């Protein structure tokens, strides 16, 4: 008899039928599991170390029981579990159910077989799908339990610092009979119920789904499985009613975002990869359609060296095109702060790894979770064999909604890549009806393209896809009312998007994330380590390459440099370099930087020894002189500090040729010495013939101008080099976020501890020092330094930082009017507004830059240079550099303690390009290297490379990856101009060819070697790489 149905009661009736909470005594859910049987025996061995299986199983195991708890945090418990399956369960599906806090890995026969994590909805290990009499009924398993959750062990909230004393309880370890037919019905009903609820009353499919589900409940007798097929038949009938041709297609790809370190240390990530990927492999064995996109070469490398058995199975699935390496980079790095060369190396190390291991490079860049994307990335991707890009992070924008999900992204040089943001705004979908509907509804490019990505699987802390996600999506593959859901691959998706791309829009410039702008500043020691180590590896490569080219015997440190680069690249991971990680990770990161510094110093010494060894041997009775090396591609005249014969430090003005060296006996006389004078009011003036400054007793600039001009840089009544302290309390993401309202809490720092005093009287160098009290308990000491001939004033700064939720900046109000400021980025620069006209302008109240920022009007401007800072802002005529933050989560000790950094101010005529701001910022970051030498022999100066145009920077000189007798050099156009330049070299080059960023020769890229070198043509911000084959 047909009954009138009340929508709400019908919905709730079905809900209760599958509820995990209500009526489980009589509903379908309560029948999911049949008989149970406890483990025959359970014992445990606990260790603070992460040890291999072989070592673990040799240890003493002590009996434990369900209900016991283990810990504390970061310990590892190895459980030995002996199971005995009751013979009466013949023909049944038998699961080993493990429920505990912490992340588990099941080992069987000495191999990892599955990850078990309650938070990742994985608590069952299937022992058999149908127990046969011939199967062994006694099984021994080991469970390796990490005492940390999927998201670490935050005390009270996810991002709070880890609770060191957390206990981890084992709540279930037993055998159960699993009723697969009940499970299938539950999934049917869940999907129908979601369709009924989410499609809404205006959609007839909603009612069709509801009435079908209601009828299934009528048909089902939970105590009589013979009634189930009829109910399943009802569901199958509705799921098989197909869509029309125009329906949107969702490309579902399994994924598992694993942060390489975040709320847990690097070492735990190795196990997270293994737990997640072994589970994927197992799912693949049972689900022939499953595909899985997997990024980060470093994580593959970890699994390769720690889990070779698992890695071999992964390699099989890679070969089948199902386990799909994506991204092309070493790690999913931060998208803002790594230098241009670092980004190239992310791809170089990544793509070469994928090529070596799997015989293929990645065709899409994959960075779903990074805090903004440099406008130089499109060119770098294109140079690394990549035309496609996937992310979704801009869905986190706090202020503006990004207007596209599928579009062309155009970088500062004009390179374009096809870009897709999965419209569901997540990389961790669960295959729910709600998510597939959102994917269609939210898509901003409806009508332009009809395909979207859908990445499913638990992520961030790992976990990955589950069987249930797959089973849900199977039911939605082509069901009227829902988008088509196909298991697909990134390549299939991008291929159809490319075909449909004629109507797509273009976004030009950076993909700025309007959130997490504190990550340009948080964990200043990590930022400093990154900048310094980028410089160290640059210098080691330049000097080693020169040594290689000049000496037949020098061994280029290929493998050591690869090791050091990989450490640096690893630390550029998107929760490490941004500073959004726990203290354990910070300690690891700083240790890696120390490793690079130490090994880098050794390598540099070896290269210098080989390059100019004969100059370094002090001859008998010779007066000591100094060898000065310059790793930058232009001649430099600078004041250096050198060690004299008696071990005393003395200053000397030297000129060193481009990428080469000079032996200095008699230092140069400056055209004009630095003068430093104290005025009656306590202020100090300094002048060097280039710039002149006046400093008040608090070290603030009241005047800054170019000598011979009255053009003042500091407005009347204003102070430049003014420190300011802001309250810095974000809404939630402490280490990540600086909110716009912090600007309303500005307090100038004006408590003087030690007034300005002259510390160096002038001549080659003048300086003055002072100290300030910051806030309640922090102090700052600064030495303001002016060198002979130098066009900028340096601020060598020491801070004892003991604040909580405060933000320290230094401000330079300038007598310059411009609606835009210019910021250095990777291999170039871009402009951002100095105003907040629109919400898009306003949202960039705190931005990032690399070595310099400039505010210019026609004919004049002022630049701020720095040696390890990344946060900056320009509001009206005030340029600010962000110095230190004091967040307390996830690292309660973040940034506490001593800091040293240098920034500089540089007024200039003309444009910053013509004034040499770019070169000065390099000079500040790449000091000349003085080495004690013998009395000079010939030649006294030597240059390896030089470039004819000041617009072109020769950034990188290294040995070619694939050819030890060849050198790769990388240059870029830095002014934003179209220009021809000659690259000259004194190295014995016999062949020059253009190559891409992966060092593959470009077709037709052979260059003519001429008297003046090779001629190169640049368009704005073009990056060019050359392969130079050396004569032997
Ligand atoms: Zn992440």
Tab-separated table of C-alpha atoms and ligand atoms in Angstrom, residues 257-259 262 332 369 427 460 573-575, ligand 1:
chain	number	residue	atom	x	y	z
A	257	UNK	CA	49.219	15.311	1.508
A	258	UNK	CA	52.107	14.551	3.851
A	259	UNK	CA	53.834	17.559	5.313
A	262	UNK	CA	55.214	20.200	10.677
A	332	UNK	CA	56.587	20.898	-1.789
A	369	UNK	CA	49.239	23.732	0.329
A	427	UNK	CA	43.198	18.239	-1.354
A	460	UNK	CA	48.430	16.798	6.054
A	573	UNK	CA	59.428	22.667	2.885
A	574	UNK	CA	56.247	24.730	3.287
A	575	UNK	CA	56.025	24.428	7.063
B	1	LIG	ZN1	51.081	21.072	3.882
